[in-house]
Short mmCIF file of C-alpha atoms and ligand atoms in Angstrom, two decimals:
data_model
loop_
_atom_site.label_atom_id
_atom_site.label_comp_id
_atom_site.label_asym_id
_atom_site.label_seq_id
_atom_site.Cartn_x
_atom_site.Cartn_y
_atom_site.Cartn_z
CA UNK M 1 57.25 31.54 -110.90
CA UNK M 2 56.52 32.85 -114.41
CA UNK M 3 60.07 32.00 -115.50
CA UNK M 4 59.89 28.59 -113.94
CA UNK M 5 56.64 27.75 -115.71
CA UNK M 6 58.09 28.84 -119.03
CA UNK M 7 61.12 26.65 -118.48
CA UNK M 8 58.82 23.75 -117.61
CA UNK M 9 56.87 24.16 -120.88
CA UNK M 10 60.09 24.29 -122.89
CA UNK M 11 61.28 21.04 -121.39
CA UNK M 12 58.04 19.07 -121.02
CA UNK M 13 55.84 20.55 -123.75
CA UNK M 14 52.60 22.55 -123.68
CA UNK M 15 50.48 19.88 -122.00
CA UNK M 16 52.79 19.24 -119.06
CA UNK M 17 51.05 18.57 -115.78
CA UNK M 18 52.14 20.45 -112.68
CA UNK M 19 52.43 18.15 -109.70
CA UNK M 20 53.55 20.73 -107.16
CA UNK M 21 55.13 24.17 -106.78
CA UNK M 22 56.87 25.76 -103.87
CA UNK M 23 58.92 28.87 -103.24
CA UNK M 24 61.88 28.80 -100.93
CA UNK M 25 62.97 32.20 -99.57
CA UNK M 26 66.69 32.95 -99.91
CA UNK M 27 67.94 35.21 -97.14
CA UNK M 28 66.32 38.60 -96.45
CA UNK M 29 66.17 40.59 -99.76
CA UNK M 30 63.06 38.97 -101.19
CA UNK M 31 65.08 36.59 -103.33
CA UNK M 32 63.61 33.17 -103.61
CA UNK M 33 63.96 29.82 -105.41
CA UNK M 34 60.91 28.57 -107.22
CA UNK M 35 60.57 24.79 -107.50
CA UNK M 36 58.08 23.33 -109.95
CA UNK M 37 57.57 19.56 -110.11
CA UNK M 38 55.98 18.58 -113.38
CA UNK M 39 55.53 15.67 -115.73
CA UNK M 40 54.78 15.44 -119.42
CA UNK M 41 51.44 13.76 -120.22
CA UNK M 42 53.09 11.00 -122.26
CA UNK M 43 55.23 10.07 -119.28
CA UNK M 44 52.15 9.84 -117.07
CA UNK M 45 50.43 7.54 -119.59
CA UNK M 46 53.51 5.30 -119.82
CA UNK M 47 53.80 5.14 -116.06
CA UNK M 48 50.20 4.06 -115.73
CA UNK M 49 50.87 1.03 -117.94
CA UNK M 50 54.32 0.17 -116.69
CA UNK M 51 54.32 -0.13 -112.97
CA UNK M 52 57.51 -2.19 -113.01
CA UNK M 53 59.46 0.76 -114.41
CA UNK M 54 62.24 1.61 -112.02
CA UNK M 55 62.02 5.05 -110.52
CA UNK M 56 64.55 5.38 -107.76
CA UNK M 57 63.66 5.17 -104.10
CA UNK M 58 59.96 4.57 -104.80
CA UNK M 59 60.82 1.42 -106.72
CA UNK M 60 62.92 0.05 -103.89
CA UNK M 61 60.16 0.77 -101.40
CA UNK M 62 57.55 -0.80 -103.73
CA UNK M 63 59.73 -3.88 -104.31
CA UNK M 64 60.11 -4.34 -100.55
CA UNK M 65 56.35 -3.99 -100.05
CA UNK M 66 55.71 -6.38 -102.93
CA UNK M 67 58.14 -8.99 -101.57
CA UNK M 68 56.47 -8.65 -98.17
CA UNK M 69 53.04 -9.15 -99.71
CA UNK M 70 54.28 -12.18 -101.62
CA UNK M 71 55.55 -13.75 -98.43
CA UNK M 72 52.28 -12.98 -96.70
CA UNK M 73 50.35 -14.60 -99.57
CA UNK M 74 52.58 -17.69 -99.52
CA UNK M 75 52.05 -17.97 -95.77
CA UNK M 76 48.28 -17.57 -96.17
CA UNK M 77 48.28 -20.24 -98.86
CA UNK M 78 50.24 -22.63 -96.65
CA UNK M 79 47.78 -22.01 -93.83
CA UNK M 80 44.84 -22.61 -96.15
CA UNK M 81 46.40 -25.88 -97.40
CA UNK M 82 46.94 -26.94 -93.80
CA UNK M 83 43.36 -26.07 -92.94
CA UNK M 84 42.07 -27.98 -96.00
CA UNK M 85 44.17 -31.01 -95.00
CA UNK M 86 43.00 -30.68 -91.42
CA UNK M 87 39.41 -30.80 -92.64
CA UNK M 88 39.97 -33.51 -95.25
CA UNK M 89 41.97 -35.74 -92.90
CA UNK M 90 40.32 -34.43 -89.77
CA UNK M 91 40.57 -37.69 -87.86
CA UNK M 92 44.13 -38.64 -88.93
CA UNK M 93 45.79 -37.18 -85.82
CA UNK M 94 43.47 -38.93 -83.38
CA UNK M 95 43.93 -42.30 -85.12
CA UNK M 96 47.69 -42.61 -84.58
CA UNK M 97 50.33 -43.40 -87.20
CA UNK M 98 49.28 -46.70 -88.86
CA UNK M 99 45.54 -46.25 -88.62
CA UNK M 100 45.95 -42.61 -89.57
CA UNK M 101 47.86 -43.62 -92.72
CA UNK M 102 45.13 -46.03 -93.80
CA UNK M 103 42.52 -43.37 -93.13
CA UNK M 104 44.47 -40.80 -95.18
CA UNK M 105 44.92 -43.18 -98.12
CA UNK M 106 41.20 -43.96 -98.14
CA UNK M 107 40.37 -40.27 -98.06
CA UNK M 108 42.85 -39.62 -100.89
CA UNK M 109 40.89 -42.23 -102.90
CA UNK M 110 37.72 -40.22 -102.24
CA UNK M 111 36.25 -42.71 -99.80
CA UNK M 112 33.91 -40.49 -97.74
CA UNK M 113 34.82 -39.83 -94.10
CA UNK M 114 32.13 -42.05 -92.68
CA UNK M 115 33.14 -45.07 -94.80
CA UNK M 116 36.86 -44.44 -94.26
CA UNK M 117 36.45 -44.44 -90.46
CA UNK M 118 34.31 -47.53 -90.58
CA UNK M 119 36.91 -49.33 -92.72
CA UNK M 120 39.75 -48.31 -90.39
CA UNK M 121 37.78 -49.49 -87.36
CA UNK M 122 36.86 -52.83 -88.90
CA UNK M 123 40.34 -53.43 -90.33
CA UNK M 124 41.93 -52.63 -86.95
CA UNK M 125 39.55 -55.01 -85.20
CA UNK M 126 40.34 -57.73 -87.77
CA UNK M 127 44.14 -57.62 -87.43
CA UNK M 128 44.59 -56.65 -83.75
CA UNK M 129 46.63 -53.86 -82.22
CA UNK M 130 50.17 -54.89 -83.20
CA UNK M 131 49.74 -55.82 -86.85
CA UNK M 132 51.96 -54.42 -89.60
CA UNK M 133 50.66 -51.55 -91.71
CA UNK M 134 50.49 -53.83 -94.77
CA UNK M 135 48.29 -56.30 -92.90
CA UNK M 136 46.00 -53.47 -91.89
CA UNK M 137 45.72 -52.30 -95.52
CA UNK M 138 45.09 -55.87 -96.71
CA UNK M 139 42.35 -56.27 -94.09
CA UNK M 140 40.72 -53.06 -95.34
CA UNK M 141 40.84 -54.38 -98.94
CA UNK M 142 39.14 -57.60 -97.78
CA UNK M 143 36.35 -55.60 -96.17
CA UNK M 144 35.92 -53.51 -99.34
CA UNK M 145 35.69 -56.72 -101.43
CA UNK M 146 33.16 -58.22 -99.07
CA UNK M 147 31.01 -55.09 -99.41
CA UNK M 148 30.82 -55.45 -103.19
CA UNK M 149 28.65 -57.95 -105.04
CA UNK M 150 29.85 -59.41 -108.32
CA UNK M 151 27.67 -60.41 -111.24
CA UNK M 152 29.05 -63.32 -113.28
CA UNK M 153 30.30 -62.52 -116.79
CA UNK M 154 28.38 -63.67 -119.87
CA UNK M 155 28.86 -67.36 -120.53
CA UNK M 156 27.88 -69.27 -123.64
CA UNK M 157 24.81 -71.29 -122.77
CA UNK M 158 22.68 -73.84 -124.53
CA UNK M 159 19.74 -71.46 -124.47
CA UNK M 160 19.73 -68.02 -126.12
CA UNK M 161 20.75 -65.06 -123.98
CA UNK M 162 19.47 -61.53 -124.46
CA UNK M 163 21.19 -58.64 -122.72
CA UNK M 164 20.43 -54.93 -122.88
CA UNK M 165 22.74 -52.00 -122.14
CA UNK M 166 21.40 -48.84 -120.56
CA UNK M 167 22.99 -45.83 -118.92
CA UNK M 168 23.45 -42.10 -119.01
CA UNK M 169 24.72 -40.42 -122.18
CA UNK M 170 28.25 -41.18 -123.27
CA UNK M 171 28.79 -43.76 -120.51
CA UNK M 172 30.25 -46.29 -122.95
CA UNK M 173 27.28 -48.56 -123.83
CA UNK M 174 28.02 -48.87 -127.53
CA UNK M 175 31.74 -49.42 -126.97
CA UNK M 176 31.07 -52.18 -124.39
CA UNK M 177 28.66 -53.88 -126.81
CA UNK M 178 31.32 -53.89 -129.53
CA UNK M 179 33.82 -55.40 -127.05
CA UNK M 180 31.41 -58.06 -125.76
CA UNK M 181 30.20 -58.93 -129.26
CA UNK M 182 33.79 -59.52 -130.34
CA UNK M 183 34.53 -61.64 -127.23
CA UNK M 184 31.36 -63.76 -127.69
CA UNK M 185 32.11 -64.33 -131.35
CA UNK M 186 35.88 -64.86 -131.20
CA UNK M 187 36.35 -66.50 -127.79
CA UNK M 188 33.07 -68.31 -127.20
CA UNK M 189 32.41 -68.94 -130.92
CA UNK M 190 28.81 -67.97 -130.15
CA UNK M 191 26.26 -66.73 -132.65
CA UNK M 192 25.93 -63.03 -131.93
CA UNK M 193 23.29 -60.56 -132.99
CA UNK M 194 23.64 -56.85 -132.31
CA UNK M 195 20.43 -54.88 -132.09
CA UNK M 196 20.43 -51.11 -131.91
CA UNK M 197 17.46 -49.46 -130.30
CA UNK M 198 19.43 -46.20 -130.33
CA UNK M 199 17.59 -44.62 -133.21
CA UNK M 200 17.19 -41.36 -131.29
CA UNK M 201 20.67 -39.96 -131.80
CA UNK M 202 21.92 -39.09 -135.29
CA UNK M 203 24.44 -41.77 -136.19
CA UNK M 204 23.64 -43.76 -133.03
CA UNK M 205 22.83 -46.97 -134.92
CA UNK M 206 25.34 -46.40 -137.76
CA UNK M 207 28.26 -46.49 -135.32
CA UNK M 208 27.39 -50.05 -134.27
CA UNK M 209 26.33 -51.08 -137.75
CA UNK M 210 29.75 -50.18 -139.11
CA UNK M 211 31.45 -52.13 -136.33
CA UNK M 212 29.14 -55.13 -136.93
CA UNK M 213 29.92 -55.07 -140.66
CA UNK M 214 33.69 -55.01 -140.01
CA UNK M 215 33.45 -57.79 -137.40
CA UNK M 216 31.10 -59.86 -139.58
CA UNK M 217 28.35 -59.83 -136.95
CA UNK M 218 24.66 -59.63 -137.95
CA UNK M 219 23.07 -56.30 -137.08
CA UNK M 220 19.48 -55.08 -136.83
CA UNK M 221 17.93 -51.86 -135.62
CA UNK M 222 14.54 -51.26 -134.04
CA UNK M 223 12.74 -47.93 -134.18
CA UNK M 224 9.95 -48.75 -131.75
CA UNK M 225 9.09 -51.13 -128.92
CA UNK M 226 6.77 -52.97 -131.27
CA UNK M 227 9.48 -53.42 -133.87
CA UNK M 228 11.85 -54.64 -131.18
CA UNK M 229 9.29 -57.19 -129.92
CA UNK M 230 8.88 -58.61 -133.43
CA UNK M 231 12.61 -58.69 -133.98
CA UNK M 232 13.11 -60.60 -130.73
CA UNK M 233 10.47 -63.14 -131.68
CA UNK M 234 12.25 -63.82 -134.94
CA UNK M 235 15.66 -64.21 -133.40
CA UNK M 236 15.21 -65.59 -129.90
CA UNK M 237 14.56 -69.09 -131.25
CA UNK M 238 17.84 -69.09 -133.13
CA UNK M 239 19.94 -69.14 -129.95
CA UNK M 240 23.23 -67.38 -129.34
CA UNK M 241 23.73 -64.00 -127.71
CA UNK M 242 21.65 -60.94 -128.51
CA UNK M 243 23.12 -57.61 -127.42
CA UNK M 244 20.76 -54.63 -127.38
CA UNK M 245 22.02 -51.04 -127.42
CA UNK M 246 19.74 -48.32 -126.08
CA UNK M 247 19.71 -44.51 -126.13
CA UNK M 248 21.76 -42.73 -123.45
CA UNK M 249 19.29 -41.35 -120.91
CA UNK M 250 19.65 -38.80 -118.14
CA UNK M 251 18.63 -40.28 -114.81
CA UNK M 252 16.63 -37.12 -114.19
CA UNK M 253 14.41 -37.42 -117.27
CA UNK M 254 11.66 -39.81 -116.24
CA UNK M 255 9.87 -39.57 -119.58
CA UNK M 256 12.99 -40.70 -121.46
CA UNK M 257 13.67 -43.46 -118.94
CA UNK M 258 10.06 -44.58 -119.46
CA UNK M 259 10.70 -44.89 -123.20
CA UNK M 260 13.69 -47.12 -122.54
CA UNK M 261 11.57 -49.12 -120.07
CA UNK M 262 9.06 -49.75 -122.87
CA UNK M 263 11.89 -51.00 -125.10
CA UNK M 264 13.09 -53.36 -122.37
CA UNK M 265 9.60 -54.64 -121.78
CA UNK M 266 9.40 -55.52 -125.46
CA UNK M 267 12.83 -57.17 -125.54
CA UNK M 268 12.45 -59.11 -122.27
CA UNK M 269 16.21 -59.31 -121.75
CA UNK M 270 17.80 -61.78 -119.32
CA UNK M 271 20.19 -59.10 -118.03
CA UNK M 272 19.99 -55.34 -118.10
CA UNK M 273 23.33 -53.61 -117.59
CA UNK M 274 23.71 -50.11 -116.25
CA UNK M 275 26.79 -48.81 -118.03
CA UNK M 276 28.30 -46.00 -116.02
CA UNK M 277 31.56 -44.05 -116.06
CA UNK M 278 33.76 -44.49 -113.00
CA UNK M 279 34.74 -40.84 -113.28
CA UNK M 280 31.47 -39.79 -111.63
CA UNK M 281 30.99 -38.25 -108.19
CA UNK M 282 29.42 -40.32 -105.42
CA UNK M 283 26.40 -38.04 -105.38
CA UNK M 284 25.66 -38.41 -109.08
CA UNK M 285 26.44 -42.12 -109.15
CA UNK M 286 24.06 -42.76 -106.25
CA UNK M 287 21.39 -40.68 -107.98
CA UNK M 288 21.88 -42.61 -111.27
CA UNK M 289 21.72 -46.01 -109.57
CA UNK M 290 18.66 -45.13 -107.50
CA UNK M 291 16.66 -43.61 -110.36
CA UNK M 292 17.62 -46.33 -112.82
CA UNK M 293 16.62 -48.93 -110.21
CA UNK M 294 13.20 -47.36 -109.89
CA UNK M 295 12.43 -47.33 -113.61
CA UNK M 296 14.60 -49.93 -115.36
CA UNK M 297 15.69 -52.22 -112.53
CA UNK M 298 19.14 -53.09 -113.99
CA UNK M 299 20.75 -56.38 -113.05
CA UNK M 300 24.33 -55.17 -112.77
CA UNK M 301 26.69 -52.26 -113.31
CA UNK M 302 29.37 -52.11 -115.98
CA UNK M 303 31.91 -49.64 -114.67
CA UNK M 304 33.52 -47.86 -117.62
CA UNK M 305 36.43 -45.45 -118.02
CA UNK M 306 38.27 -46.84 -114.99
CA UNK M 307 41.38 -45.67 -116.89
CA UNK M 308 40.16 -42.08 -116.65
CA UNK M 309 38.97 -42.13 -113.05
CA UNK M 310 41.62 -40.91 -110.64
CA UNK M 311 39.92 -42.48 -107.65
CA UNK M 312 37.28 -45.14 -107.05
CA UNK M 313 36.42 -44.48 -103.41
CA UNK M 314 33.32 -42.59 -104.53
CA UNK M 315 32.12 -45.62 -106.55
CA UNK M 316 32.64 -47.85 -103.50
CA UNK M 317 30.59 -45.50 -101.35
CA UNK M 318 27.79 -45.24 -103.93
CA UNK M 319 27.62 -49.04 -104.35
CA UNK M 320 27.56 -49.51 -100.59
CA UNK M 321 24.70 -47.07 -100.21
CA UNK M 322 22.72 -48.33 -103.21
CA UNK M 323 23.88 -51.89 -103.75
CA UNK M 324 24.07 -53.22 -107.30
CA UNK M 325 26.47 -55.95 -108.40
CA UNK M 326 29.42 -55.16 -110.65
CA UNK M 327 29.70 -57.12 -113.91
CA UNK M 328 32.59 -55.67 -115.92
CA UNK M 329 35.29 -53.02 -115.88
CA UNK M 330 35.89 -51.13 -119.08
CA UNK M 331 39.48 -49.96 -118.88
CA UNK M 332 39.95 -48.06 -122.15
CA UNK M 333 38.78 -47.56 -125.72
CA UNK M 334 40.41 -50.59 -127.35
CA UNK M 335 38.01 -53.15 -128.77
CA UNK M 336 37.90 -55.87 -127.50
CA UNK M 337 40.92 -55.77 -125.18
CA UNK M 338 39.85 -53.14 -122.67
CA UNK M 339 37.08 -55.11 -120.99
CA UNK M 340 37.52 -57.25 -117.87
CA UNK M 341 35.03 -59.28 -115.87
CA UNK M 342 34.78 -57.51 -112.53
CA UNK M 343 36.21 -59.16 -109.43
CA UNK M 344 35.84 -57.92 -105.87
CA UNK M 345 39.57 -58.23 -105.34
CA UNK M 346 40.42 -56.06 -108.36
CA UNK M 347 37.84 -53.50 -107.27
CA UNK M 348 39.30 -53.34 -103.76
CA UNK M 349 42.77 -52.74 -105.24
CA UNK M 350 41.40 -49.95 -107.41
CA UNK M 351 39.77 -48.33 -104.37
CA UNK M 352 42.82 -48.78 -102.13
CA UNK M 353 45.89 -49.07 -104.40
N1 GTP V 401 38.96 -43.82 -121.79
C1 GTP V 401 37.89 -44.56 -122.03
N2 GTP V 401 37.02 -44.15 -122.96
C2 GTP V 401 35.93 -44.91 -123.20
C3 GTP V 401 35.69 -46.12 -122.48
N3 GTP V 401 34.52 -46.62 -122.92
C4 GTP V 401 34.07 -45.78 -123.86
N4 GTP V 401 34.91 -44.75 -124.04
C5 GTP V 401 34.78 -43.60 -124.95
O1 GTP V 401 33.70 -42.81 -124.50
C6 GTP V 401 33.02 -42.23 -125.60
C7 GTP V 401 31.54 -42.61 -125.53
O2 GTP V 401 31.41 -44.02 -125.68
P1 GTP V 401 30.11 -44.68 -126.30
O3 GTP V 401 30.34 -46.15 -126.30
O4 GTP V 401 29.71 -44.04 -127.57
O5 GTP V 401 29.08 -44.28 -125.16
P2 GTP V 401 27.49 -44.48 -125.21
O6 GTP V 401 27.07 -44.77 -123.82
O7 GTP V 401 27.12 -45.47 -126.26
O8 GTP V 401 27.04 -43.02 -125.63
P3 GTP V 401 25.56 -42.56 -126.09
O9 GTP V 401 25.04 -43.62 -127.00
O10 GTP V 401 25.80 -41.26 -126.74
O11 GTP V 401 24.75 -42.42 -124.84
C8 GTP V 401 33.72 -42.76 -126.84
O12 GTP V 401 34.64 -41.79 -127.26
C9 GTP V 401 34.42 -44.01 -126.36
O13 GTP V 401 35.57 -44.33 -127.12
C10 GTP V 401 36.66 -46.52 -121.48
O14 GTP V 401 36.55 -47.53 -120.79
N5 GTP V 401 37.73 -45.69 -121.31
MG1 MG V 402 25.80 -45.31 -127.84
#
């Protein structure tokens, strides 16, 4: 054993680690073989960091175990996907092929289960049992359109029109104002005045002021409700369209919403738009509409960022639960091109492409 340990130190160095020793007797005369299994410390450290390092039979066994585990994981993942689909499309199987397809497509568009089933039921009743799948889809689109109210787009009128834009932060108020101002000036040849009551955010008013200067549109800003009231008195007689920008407000901050309400009271606008991103969940959208209704009572919704929203089923559901007419779709950042008057037909096609 002494000899063996010496040999081990020669080969593996002073700090070698003994993994095992055993003596194997050789015949009768006390002769024996001494087996020492050892490893140098550096090798142990390397092994700890490199578990892909091949080491004979162990590696083959490990690879087989690993491949087995990978297969198991893939199978578990497939089962989870199936379960998720079974939950998401839980009624697809019971609905049969055509109705099931419509149901699945509505669910893929984030139409909640309850609304999807209702749409399938009503569409099926409308077209009868033997209709083509396309007819069934078209019937569903018709029902979606009939569920949505549309607010007419701004029209040049003999009398002056004042409109205010409200909404949660970053929803696209200022961008929509720039687009509408350009349309009113260039297409309707109307006198336009842009008023910014967004004096809360650093650079809030400057953003619009710069646009107004470039577009050659008069611009004013109001720092308080009183200032806004005076400004309105001066300008409302002069006719044309007055577009008022307001500060982005969280639907959950009643104090801030109250401040905007005071501004609106001073401005006495004909229309108040709720400018809201389409890329919002049903829950949040419903919350925004309900809380804004309570404090600011908007006339219509401008649905922005429809280009960014992957689905619109959640918007449909929110508007069905808390009805508010749709006025415009904002479909991108380009001024003034990316703004369309909303139509029920277009909305239905966005919900059910
Ligand atoms: N993709 C896309 N981006 C948009 C659209 N409308 C606005 N944006 C962008 O969204 C960002 C916020 O837009 P703003 O117009 O400043 O939004 P706001 O509601 O005035 O924001 P606050 O005043 O901060 O509350 C900007 O980067 C816009 O370019 C749209 O329809 N599609
Ligand atoms: Mg803004």
